[in-house]
CSV table of C-alpha atoms in Angstrom, one decimal:
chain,number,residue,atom,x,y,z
A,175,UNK,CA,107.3,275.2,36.9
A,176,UNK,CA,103.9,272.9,37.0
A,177,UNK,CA,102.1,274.0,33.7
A,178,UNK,CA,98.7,272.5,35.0
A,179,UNK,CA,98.3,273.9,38.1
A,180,UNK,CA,99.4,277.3,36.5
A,181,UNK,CA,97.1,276.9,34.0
A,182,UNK,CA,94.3,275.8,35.9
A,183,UNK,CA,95.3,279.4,37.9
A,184,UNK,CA,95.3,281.3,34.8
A,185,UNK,CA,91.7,279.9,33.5
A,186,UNK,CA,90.2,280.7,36.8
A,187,UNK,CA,91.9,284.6,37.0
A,188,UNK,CA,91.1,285.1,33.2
A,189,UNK,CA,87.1,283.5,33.9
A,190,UNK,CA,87.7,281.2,30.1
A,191,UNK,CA,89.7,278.2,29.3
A,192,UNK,CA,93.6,279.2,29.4
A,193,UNK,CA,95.7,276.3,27.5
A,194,UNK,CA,99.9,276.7,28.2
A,195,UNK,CA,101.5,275.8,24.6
A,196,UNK,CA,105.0,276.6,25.5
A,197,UNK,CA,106.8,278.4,28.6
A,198,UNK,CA,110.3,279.5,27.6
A,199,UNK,CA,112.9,281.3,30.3
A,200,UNK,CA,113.7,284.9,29.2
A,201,UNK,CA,116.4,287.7,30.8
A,202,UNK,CA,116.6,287.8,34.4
A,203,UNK,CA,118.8,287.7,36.7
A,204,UNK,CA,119.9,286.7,40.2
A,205,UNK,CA,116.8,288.2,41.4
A,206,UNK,CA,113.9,288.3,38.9
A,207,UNK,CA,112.8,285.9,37.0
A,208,UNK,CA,110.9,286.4,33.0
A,209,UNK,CA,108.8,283.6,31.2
A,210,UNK,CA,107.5,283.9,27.7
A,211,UNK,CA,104.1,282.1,27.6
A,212,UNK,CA,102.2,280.9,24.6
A,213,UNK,CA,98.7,280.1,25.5
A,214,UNK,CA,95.3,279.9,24.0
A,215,UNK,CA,92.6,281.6,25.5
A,216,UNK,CA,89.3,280.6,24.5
A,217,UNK,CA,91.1,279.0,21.9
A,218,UNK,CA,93.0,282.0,20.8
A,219,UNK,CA,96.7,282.5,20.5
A,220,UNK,CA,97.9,284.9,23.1
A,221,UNK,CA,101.9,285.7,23.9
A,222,UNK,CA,102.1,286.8,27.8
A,223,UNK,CA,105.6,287.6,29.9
A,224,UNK,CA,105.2,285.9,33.9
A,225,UNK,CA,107.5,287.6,35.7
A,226,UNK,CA,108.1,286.9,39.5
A,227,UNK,CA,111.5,286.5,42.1
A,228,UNK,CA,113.7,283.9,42.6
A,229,UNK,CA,111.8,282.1,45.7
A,230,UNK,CA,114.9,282.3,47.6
A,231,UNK,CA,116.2,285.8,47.0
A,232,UNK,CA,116.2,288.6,49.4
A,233,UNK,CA,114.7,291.0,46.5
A,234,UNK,CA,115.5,294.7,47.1
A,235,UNK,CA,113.3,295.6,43.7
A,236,UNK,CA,109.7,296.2,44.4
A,237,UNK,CA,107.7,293.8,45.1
A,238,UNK,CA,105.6,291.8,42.4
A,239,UNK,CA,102.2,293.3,43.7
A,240,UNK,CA,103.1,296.5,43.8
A,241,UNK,CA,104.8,296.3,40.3
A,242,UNK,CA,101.2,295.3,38.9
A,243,UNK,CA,99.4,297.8,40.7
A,244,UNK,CA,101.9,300.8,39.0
A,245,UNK,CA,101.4,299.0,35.7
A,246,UNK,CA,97.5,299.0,36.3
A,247,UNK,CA,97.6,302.8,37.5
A,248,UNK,CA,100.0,304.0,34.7
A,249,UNK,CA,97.6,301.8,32.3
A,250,UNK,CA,94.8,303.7,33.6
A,251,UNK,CA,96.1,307.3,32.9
A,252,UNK,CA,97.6,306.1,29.1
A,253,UNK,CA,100.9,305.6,30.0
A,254,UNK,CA,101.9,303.0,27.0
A,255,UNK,CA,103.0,300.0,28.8
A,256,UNK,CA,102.7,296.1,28.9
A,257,UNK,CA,99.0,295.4,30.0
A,258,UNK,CA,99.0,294.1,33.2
A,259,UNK,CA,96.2,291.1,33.2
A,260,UNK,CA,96.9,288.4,36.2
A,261,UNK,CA,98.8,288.9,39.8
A,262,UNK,CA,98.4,285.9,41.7
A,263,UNK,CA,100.0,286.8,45.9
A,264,UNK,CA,99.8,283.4,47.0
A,265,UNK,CA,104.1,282.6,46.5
A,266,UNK,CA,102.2,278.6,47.1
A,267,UNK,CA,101.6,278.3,43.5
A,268,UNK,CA,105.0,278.8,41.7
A,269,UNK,CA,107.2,279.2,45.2
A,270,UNK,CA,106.8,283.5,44.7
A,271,UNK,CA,104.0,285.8,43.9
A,272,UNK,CA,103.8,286.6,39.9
A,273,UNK,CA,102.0,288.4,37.7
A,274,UNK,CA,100.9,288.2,34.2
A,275,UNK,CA,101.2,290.9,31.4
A,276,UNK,CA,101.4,290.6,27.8
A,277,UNK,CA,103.8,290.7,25.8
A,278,UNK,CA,105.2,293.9,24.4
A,279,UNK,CA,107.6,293.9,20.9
A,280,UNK,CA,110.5,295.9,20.4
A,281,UNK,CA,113.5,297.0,21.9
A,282,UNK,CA,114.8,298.3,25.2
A,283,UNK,CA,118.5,298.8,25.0
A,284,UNK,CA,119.6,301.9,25.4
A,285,UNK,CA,122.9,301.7,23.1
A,286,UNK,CA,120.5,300.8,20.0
A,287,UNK,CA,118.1,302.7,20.2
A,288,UNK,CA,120.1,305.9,21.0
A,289,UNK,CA,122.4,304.6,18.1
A,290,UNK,CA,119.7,304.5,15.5
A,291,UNK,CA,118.4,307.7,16.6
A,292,UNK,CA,121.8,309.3,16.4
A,293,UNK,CA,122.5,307.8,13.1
A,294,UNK,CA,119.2,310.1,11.5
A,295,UNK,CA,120.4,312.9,13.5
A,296,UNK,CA,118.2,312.8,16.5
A,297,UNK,CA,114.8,311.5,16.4
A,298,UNK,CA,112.8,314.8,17.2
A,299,UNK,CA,109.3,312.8,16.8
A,300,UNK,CA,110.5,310.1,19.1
A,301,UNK,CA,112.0,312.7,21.6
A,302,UNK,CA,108.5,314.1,22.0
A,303,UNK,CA,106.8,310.7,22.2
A,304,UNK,CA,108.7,310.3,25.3
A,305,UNK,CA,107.8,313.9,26.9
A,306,UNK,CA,104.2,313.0,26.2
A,307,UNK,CA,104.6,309.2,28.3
A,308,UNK,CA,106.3,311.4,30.8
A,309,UNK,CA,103.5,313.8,31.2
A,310,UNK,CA,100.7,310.8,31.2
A,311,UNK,CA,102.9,309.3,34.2
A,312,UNK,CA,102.5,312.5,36.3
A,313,UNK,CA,98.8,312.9,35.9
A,314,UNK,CA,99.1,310.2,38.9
A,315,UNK,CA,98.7,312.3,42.1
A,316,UNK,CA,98.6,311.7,45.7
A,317,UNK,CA,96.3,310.6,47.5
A,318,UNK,CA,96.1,307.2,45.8
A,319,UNK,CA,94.7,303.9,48.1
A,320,UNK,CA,96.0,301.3,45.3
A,321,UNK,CA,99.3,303.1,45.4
A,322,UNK,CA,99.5,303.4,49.8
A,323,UNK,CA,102.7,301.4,49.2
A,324,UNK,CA,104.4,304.5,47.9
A,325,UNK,CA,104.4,305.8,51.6
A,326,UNK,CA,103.4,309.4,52.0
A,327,UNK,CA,104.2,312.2,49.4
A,328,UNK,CA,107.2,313.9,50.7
A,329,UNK,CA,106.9,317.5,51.8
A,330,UNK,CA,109.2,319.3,50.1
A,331,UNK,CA,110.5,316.5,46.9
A,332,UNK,CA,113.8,318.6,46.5
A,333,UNK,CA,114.6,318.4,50.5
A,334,UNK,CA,113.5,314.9,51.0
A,335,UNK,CA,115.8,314.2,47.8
A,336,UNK,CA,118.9,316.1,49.4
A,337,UNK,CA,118.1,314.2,52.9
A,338,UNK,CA,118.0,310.8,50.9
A,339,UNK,CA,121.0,311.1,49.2
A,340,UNK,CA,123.0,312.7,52.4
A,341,UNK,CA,121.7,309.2,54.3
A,342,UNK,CA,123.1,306.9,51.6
A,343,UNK,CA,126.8,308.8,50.9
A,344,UNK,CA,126.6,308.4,54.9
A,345,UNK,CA,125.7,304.8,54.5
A,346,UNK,CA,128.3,304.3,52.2
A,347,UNK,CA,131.4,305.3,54.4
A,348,UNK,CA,133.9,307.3,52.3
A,349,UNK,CA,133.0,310.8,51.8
A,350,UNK,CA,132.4,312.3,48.8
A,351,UNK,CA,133.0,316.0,48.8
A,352,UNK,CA,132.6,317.2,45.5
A,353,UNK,CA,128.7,315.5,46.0
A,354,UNK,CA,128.6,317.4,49.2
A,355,UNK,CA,129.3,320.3,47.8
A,356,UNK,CA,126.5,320.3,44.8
A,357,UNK,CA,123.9,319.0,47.7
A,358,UNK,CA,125.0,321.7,49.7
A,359,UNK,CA,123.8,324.2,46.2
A,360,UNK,CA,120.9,322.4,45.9
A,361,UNK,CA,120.1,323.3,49.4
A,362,UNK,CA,121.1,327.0,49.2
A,363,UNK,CA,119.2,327.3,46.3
A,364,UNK,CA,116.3,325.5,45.2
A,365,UNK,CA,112.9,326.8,44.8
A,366,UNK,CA,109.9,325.2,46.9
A,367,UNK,CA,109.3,322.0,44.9
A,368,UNK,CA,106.2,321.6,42.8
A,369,UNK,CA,103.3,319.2,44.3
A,370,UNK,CA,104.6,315.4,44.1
A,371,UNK,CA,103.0,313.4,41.4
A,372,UNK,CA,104.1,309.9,40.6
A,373,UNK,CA,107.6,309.7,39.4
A,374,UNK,CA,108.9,307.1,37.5
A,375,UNK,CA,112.3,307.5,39.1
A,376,UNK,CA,114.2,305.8,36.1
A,377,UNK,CA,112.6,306.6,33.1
A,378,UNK,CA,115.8,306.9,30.8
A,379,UNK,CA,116.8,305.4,27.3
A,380,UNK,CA,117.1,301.5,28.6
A,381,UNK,CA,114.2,301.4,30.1
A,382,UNK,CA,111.9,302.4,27.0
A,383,UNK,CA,111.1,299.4,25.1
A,384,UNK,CA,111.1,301.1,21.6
A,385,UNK,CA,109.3,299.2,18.2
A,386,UNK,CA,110.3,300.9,14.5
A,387,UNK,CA,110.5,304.7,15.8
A,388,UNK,CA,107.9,304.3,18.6
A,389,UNK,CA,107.5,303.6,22.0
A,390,UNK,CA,105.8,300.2,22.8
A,391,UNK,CA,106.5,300.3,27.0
A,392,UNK,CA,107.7,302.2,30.0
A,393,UNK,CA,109.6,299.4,31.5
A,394,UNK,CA,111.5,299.0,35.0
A,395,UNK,CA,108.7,300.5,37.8
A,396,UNK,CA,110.7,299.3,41.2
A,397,UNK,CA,112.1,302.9,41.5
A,398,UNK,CA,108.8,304.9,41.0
A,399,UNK,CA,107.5,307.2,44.1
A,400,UNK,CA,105.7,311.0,44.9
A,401,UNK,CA,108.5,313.3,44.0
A,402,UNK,CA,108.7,317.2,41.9
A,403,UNK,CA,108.0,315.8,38.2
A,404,UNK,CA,110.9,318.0,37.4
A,405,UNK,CA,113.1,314.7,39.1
A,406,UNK,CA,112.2,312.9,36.2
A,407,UNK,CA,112.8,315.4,33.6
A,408,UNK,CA,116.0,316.1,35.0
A,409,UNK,CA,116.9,312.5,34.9
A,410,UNK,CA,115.9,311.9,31.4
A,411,UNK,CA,117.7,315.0,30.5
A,412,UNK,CA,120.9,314.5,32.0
A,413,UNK,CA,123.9,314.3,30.1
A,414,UNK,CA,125.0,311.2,32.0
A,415,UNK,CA,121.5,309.1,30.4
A,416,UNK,CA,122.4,310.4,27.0
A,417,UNK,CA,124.9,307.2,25.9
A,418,UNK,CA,127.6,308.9,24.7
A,419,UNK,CA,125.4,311.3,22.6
A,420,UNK,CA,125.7,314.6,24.3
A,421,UNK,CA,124.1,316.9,21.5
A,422,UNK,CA,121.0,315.2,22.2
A,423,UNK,CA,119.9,316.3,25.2
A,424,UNK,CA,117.0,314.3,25.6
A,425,UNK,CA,118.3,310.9,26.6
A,426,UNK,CA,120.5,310.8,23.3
A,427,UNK,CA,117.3,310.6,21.5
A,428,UNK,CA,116.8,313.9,20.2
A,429,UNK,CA,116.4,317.8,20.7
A,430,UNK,CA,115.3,318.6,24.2
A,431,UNK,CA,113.1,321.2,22.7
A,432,UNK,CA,110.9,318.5,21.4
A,433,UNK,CA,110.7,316.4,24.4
A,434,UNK,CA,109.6,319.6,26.4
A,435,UNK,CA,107.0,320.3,23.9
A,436,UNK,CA,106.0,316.6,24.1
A,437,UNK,CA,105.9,317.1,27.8
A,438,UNK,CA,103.8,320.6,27.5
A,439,UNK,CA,101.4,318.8,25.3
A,440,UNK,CA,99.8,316.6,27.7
A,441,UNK,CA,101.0,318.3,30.6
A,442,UNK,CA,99.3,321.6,29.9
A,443,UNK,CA,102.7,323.1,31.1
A,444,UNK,CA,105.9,324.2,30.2
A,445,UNK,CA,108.7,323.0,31.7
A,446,UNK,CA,111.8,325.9,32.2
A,447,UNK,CA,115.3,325.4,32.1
A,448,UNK,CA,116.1,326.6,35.5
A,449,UNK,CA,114.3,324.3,37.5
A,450,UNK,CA,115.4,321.6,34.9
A,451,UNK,CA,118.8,322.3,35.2
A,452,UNK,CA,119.1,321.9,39.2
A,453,UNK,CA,117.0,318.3,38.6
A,454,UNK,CA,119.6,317.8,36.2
A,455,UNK,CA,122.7,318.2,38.5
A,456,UNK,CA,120.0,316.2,41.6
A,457,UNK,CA,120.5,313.5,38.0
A,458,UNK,CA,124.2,313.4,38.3
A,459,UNK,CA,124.2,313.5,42.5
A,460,UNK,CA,121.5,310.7,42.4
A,461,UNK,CA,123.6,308.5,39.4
A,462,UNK,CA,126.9,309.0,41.5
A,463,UNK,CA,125.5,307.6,44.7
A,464,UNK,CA,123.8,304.9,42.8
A,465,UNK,CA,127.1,304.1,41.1
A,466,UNK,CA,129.2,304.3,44.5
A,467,UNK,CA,126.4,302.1,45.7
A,468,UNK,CA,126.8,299.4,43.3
A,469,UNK,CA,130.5,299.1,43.6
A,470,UNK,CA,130.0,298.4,47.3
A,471,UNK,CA,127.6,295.5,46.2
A,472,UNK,CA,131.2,293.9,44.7
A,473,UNK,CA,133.4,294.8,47.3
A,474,UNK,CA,131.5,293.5,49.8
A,475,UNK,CA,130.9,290.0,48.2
A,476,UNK,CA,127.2,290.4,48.2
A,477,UNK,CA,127.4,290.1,44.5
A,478,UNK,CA,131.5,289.9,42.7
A,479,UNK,CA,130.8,291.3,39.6
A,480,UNK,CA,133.1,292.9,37.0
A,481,UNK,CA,130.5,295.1,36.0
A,482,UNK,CA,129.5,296.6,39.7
A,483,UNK,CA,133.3,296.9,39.7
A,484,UNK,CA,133.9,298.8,37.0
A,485,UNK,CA,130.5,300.7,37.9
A,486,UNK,CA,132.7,302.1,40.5
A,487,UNK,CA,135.0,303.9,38.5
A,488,UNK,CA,132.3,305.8,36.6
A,489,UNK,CA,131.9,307.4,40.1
A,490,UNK,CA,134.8,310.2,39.4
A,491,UNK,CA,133.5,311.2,36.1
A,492,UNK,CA,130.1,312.0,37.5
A,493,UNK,CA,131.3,313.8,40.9
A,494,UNK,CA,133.7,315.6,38.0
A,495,UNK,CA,130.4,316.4,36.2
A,496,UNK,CA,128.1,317.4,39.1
A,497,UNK,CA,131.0,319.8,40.1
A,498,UNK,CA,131.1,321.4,37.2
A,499,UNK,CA,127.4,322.3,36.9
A,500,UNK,CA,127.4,323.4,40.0
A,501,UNK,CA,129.6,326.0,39.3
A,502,UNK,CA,127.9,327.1,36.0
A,503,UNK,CA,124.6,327.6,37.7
A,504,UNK,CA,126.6,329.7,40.1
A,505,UNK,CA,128.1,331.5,37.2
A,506,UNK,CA,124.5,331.6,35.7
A,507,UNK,CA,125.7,330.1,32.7
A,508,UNK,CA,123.6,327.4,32.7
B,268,UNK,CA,164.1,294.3,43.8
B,269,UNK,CA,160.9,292.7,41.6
B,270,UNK,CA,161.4,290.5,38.7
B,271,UNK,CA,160.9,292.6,35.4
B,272,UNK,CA,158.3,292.8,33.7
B,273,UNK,CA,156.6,295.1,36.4
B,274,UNK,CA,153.3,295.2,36.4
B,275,UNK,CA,152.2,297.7,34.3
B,276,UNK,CA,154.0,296.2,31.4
B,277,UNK,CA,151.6,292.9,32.7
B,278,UNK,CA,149.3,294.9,32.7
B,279,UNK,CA,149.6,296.5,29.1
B,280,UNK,CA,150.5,293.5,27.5
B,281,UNK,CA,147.9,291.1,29.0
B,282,UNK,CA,145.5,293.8,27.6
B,283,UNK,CA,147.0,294.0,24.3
B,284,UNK,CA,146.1,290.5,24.2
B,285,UNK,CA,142.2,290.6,25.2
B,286,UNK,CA,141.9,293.0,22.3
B,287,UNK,CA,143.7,291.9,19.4
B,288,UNK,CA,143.2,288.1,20.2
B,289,UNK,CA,140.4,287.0,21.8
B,290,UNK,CA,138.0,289.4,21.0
B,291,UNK,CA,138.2,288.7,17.4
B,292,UNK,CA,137.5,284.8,17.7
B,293,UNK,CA,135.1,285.2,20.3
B,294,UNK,CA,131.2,284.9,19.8
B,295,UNK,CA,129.2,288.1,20.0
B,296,UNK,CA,127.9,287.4,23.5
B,297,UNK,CA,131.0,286.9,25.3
B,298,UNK,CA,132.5,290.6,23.5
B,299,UNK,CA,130.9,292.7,25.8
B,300,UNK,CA,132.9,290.9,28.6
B,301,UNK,CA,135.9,290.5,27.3
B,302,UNK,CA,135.8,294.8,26.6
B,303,UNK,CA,135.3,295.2,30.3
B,304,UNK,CA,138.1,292.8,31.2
B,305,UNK,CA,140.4,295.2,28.8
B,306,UNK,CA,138.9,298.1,30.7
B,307,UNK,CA,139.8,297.0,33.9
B,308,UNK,CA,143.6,295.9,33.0
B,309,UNK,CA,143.5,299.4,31.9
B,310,UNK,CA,142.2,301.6,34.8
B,311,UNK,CA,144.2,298.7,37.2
B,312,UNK,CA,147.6,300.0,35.2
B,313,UNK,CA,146.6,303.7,35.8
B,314,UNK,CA,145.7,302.7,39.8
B,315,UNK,CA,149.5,301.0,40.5
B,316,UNK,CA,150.8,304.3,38.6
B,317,UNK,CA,149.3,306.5,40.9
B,318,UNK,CA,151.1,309.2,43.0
B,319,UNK,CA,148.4,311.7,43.8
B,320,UNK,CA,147.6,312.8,47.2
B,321,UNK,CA,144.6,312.8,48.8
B,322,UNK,CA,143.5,316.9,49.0
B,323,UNK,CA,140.4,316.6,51.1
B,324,UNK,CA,140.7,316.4,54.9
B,325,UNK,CA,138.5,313.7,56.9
B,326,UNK,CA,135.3,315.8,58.0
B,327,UNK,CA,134.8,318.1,54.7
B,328,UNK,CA,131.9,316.0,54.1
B,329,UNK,CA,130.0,317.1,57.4
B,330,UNK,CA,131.7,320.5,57.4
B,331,UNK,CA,130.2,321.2,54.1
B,332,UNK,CA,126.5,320.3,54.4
B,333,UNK,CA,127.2,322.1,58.1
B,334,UNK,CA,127.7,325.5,55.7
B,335,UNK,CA,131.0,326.1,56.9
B,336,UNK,CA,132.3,325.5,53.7
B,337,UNK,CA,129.8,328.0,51.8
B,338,UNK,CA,132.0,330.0,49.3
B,339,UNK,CA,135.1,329.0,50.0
B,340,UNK,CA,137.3,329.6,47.6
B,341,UNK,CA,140.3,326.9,48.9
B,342,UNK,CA,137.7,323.9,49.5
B,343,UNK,CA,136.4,324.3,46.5
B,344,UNK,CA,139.9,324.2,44.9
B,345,UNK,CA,140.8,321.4,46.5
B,346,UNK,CA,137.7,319.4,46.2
B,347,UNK,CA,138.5,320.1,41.9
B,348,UNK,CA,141.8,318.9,42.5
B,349,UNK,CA,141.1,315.8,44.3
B,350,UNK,CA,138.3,314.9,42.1
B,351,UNK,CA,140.0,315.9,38.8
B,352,UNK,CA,142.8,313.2,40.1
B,353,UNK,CA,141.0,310.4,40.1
B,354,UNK,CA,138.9,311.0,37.2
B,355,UNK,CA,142.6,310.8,35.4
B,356,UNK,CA,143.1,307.8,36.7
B,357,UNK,CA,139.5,306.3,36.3
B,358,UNK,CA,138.4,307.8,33.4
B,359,UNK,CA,140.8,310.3,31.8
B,360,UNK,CA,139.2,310.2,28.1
B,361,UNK,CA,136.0,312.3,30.0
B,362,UNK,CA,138.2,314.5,29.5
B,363,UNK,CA,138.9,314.8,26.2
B,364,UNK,CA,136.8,317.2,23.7
């Protein structure tokens, strides 16, 4: 990477003297690439993350620009994430687009920081914290020029969402019956969705960067789109994103009760548990199908991984799971 | 007739080794790994051991989201039983507690 000419970049986009001290490779993978950079601006000390593609990579995550302009909307409405400062589109400068935020402390892994909660008992302060990030995400609503990208909101979230995951199970050629059959309840029995709003699409313990007890960022944007806000509540709910810490329902951090009343807080609303639990099972559908779909990513070569592998063989315990909640909500028992 | 061992003594033995071996002398980054490896010579000796039979016929899938499925009693049977069969072999400590 040519320090100067990024630096020269990064004086013009900031309007004052930007000086690179260090640059230091962080995570990443085939796809993304993360820098650390130490800089003075104006002579100050500033710690800012670059993040951009591999040049070569066919990326299927979101693009860079868009990426900053989600950051810049969820800034805008609170949502606590890493401030987005610099995108630069030209790829001539580094070989990709990039953008600059700054740097955000803490943790994101989803094992520690449900482990530490789980140790106390479930973090019932932190639970809530996350309802009311939640809630700040869905004050986004459509119609939203900076956000056109997004496409248009969908009519109906729950029947676009039954349509999408019916397209990919056909995509990925083996039927899936027990998924079939909970789509099939879904589309007996849903209510009329509420308005779309933004949804984060993956907001879940791992992608919560979490500093002493509190939330420092809503990471991992690429999935984000109009949907019911009940898809991410669902999500966040679902036993399957609780890491092994079922008793806490809310993402194995704490007591759903507190989340919701998080949520409620900013939201002016309260969330109930019937619509929850249907997003809940749409959770288990939508985790299966993802699962199934990263398997495929090994068996086809397009990435041989042991991990996408063994991804694969999580896909029986959630079909398992979404078969049995079906047939509680039948019962009425859940 | 195969040369003894068969493979899911390999299987249990190779596995036996990733755990109490190497995972103790390796470094903390390389664990992670190394569990999965052990997780995979697992479900692998459960695949080769498998004799269940597939209880879903071709077409369910497009029957179902057709309605013609809606409440039946049978499919749904057999859709538990198919899917309760591999979950034995891919994961059966889900079920447990």
């Amino acid at each position: 990477m040519d320090s100067g000419r990024l630096s020269a970049w990064l004086s013009a986009a900031a309007g004052a003297p930007v000086a690179i001290l260090s640059m230091r490779r962080l995570s990443g993978g085939a796809i993304q690439q993360n820098w650390l950079i130490e800089v003075t601006r104006e002579g100050r000390e500033e710690r800012w993350v670059l993040r951009t593609d591999n040049p070569a990579t066919l990326s299927h995550s979101r693009p860079r620009a868009e990426e900053f302009a989600l950051l810049r909307a969820a800034q805008a409405v609170g949502v606590t994430v890493p401030e987005p400062l610099f995108l630069c589109a030209d790829p001539g400068l580094l070989g990709a687009p990039f953008f600059v935020m700054r740097e955000v402390a803490g943790e994101a892994s989803a094992h520690a920081n449900v482990k530490r909660a789980a140790a106390a008992g479930g973090d019932p302060a932190l639970a809530a914290a996350h309802g009311r990030e939640l809630a700040r995400i869905h004050r986004i609503r459509p119609p939203r020029e900076d956000l056109a990208f997004l496409g248009p909101p969908p009519e109906d979230a729950m029947t676009a969402f039954i349509s999408a995951m019916r397209a990919a199970l056909d995509a990925g050629g083996r039927e899936r019956p027990a998924l079939e059959w909970a789509l099939r309840y879904l589309e007996t029995t849903a209510p009329p969705s509420l308005p779309p709003v933004l949804c984060h699409r993956d907001f879940r313990s791992g992608n919560i960067m979490i500093d002493q007890g509190r939330i420092t960022a809503v990471l991992d944007w690429e999935f984000a789109g109009w949907s019911d806000p009940y898809e991410d509540l669902g999500w966040f709910t679902a036993r399957c994103w609780r890491f092994g810490q079922d008793g806490l329902e809310a993402g194995g951090i704490g007591p759903l009760a507190a989340f919701l009343a998080g949520y409620a807080e900013v939201a002016g609303w309260q969330p109930e548990r019937a619509r929850l639990s249907l997003w809940q099972l749409a959770a288990t559908i939508r985790w299966a199908v993802i699962a199934a779909d990263q398997a495929r990513r090994h068996l086809s070569g397009v990435e041989r991984s042991l991990e996408l592998a063994l991804t694969g063989h999580l896909v029986p315990q959630l079909e398992w799971e979404a078969l049995t909640m079906t047939e509680a909500l039948r019962a009425g028992s859940a | 007739m195969q040369e003894a061992p068969d493979a899911a003594d390999l299987l249990a033995t190779a596995r036996a080794v990733v755990l109490e071996k190497l995972l103790p002398a390796l470094p903390a980054e390389a664990r992670l790994e190394a569990r999965m490896v052990a997780r995979a010579l697992e479900v692998a000796a459960r695949l080769i051991a498998d004799r269940s039979v597939p209880r879903c016929p071709p077409g369910l899938a497009q029957a179902i989201r057709a309605g013609r499925c809606d409440g039946d009693a049978a499919v749904l049977e057999a859709i538990r039983a198919d899917t309760l069969a591999r979950l034995r072999v891919s994961n059966p400590r889900a079920l447990e507690g």
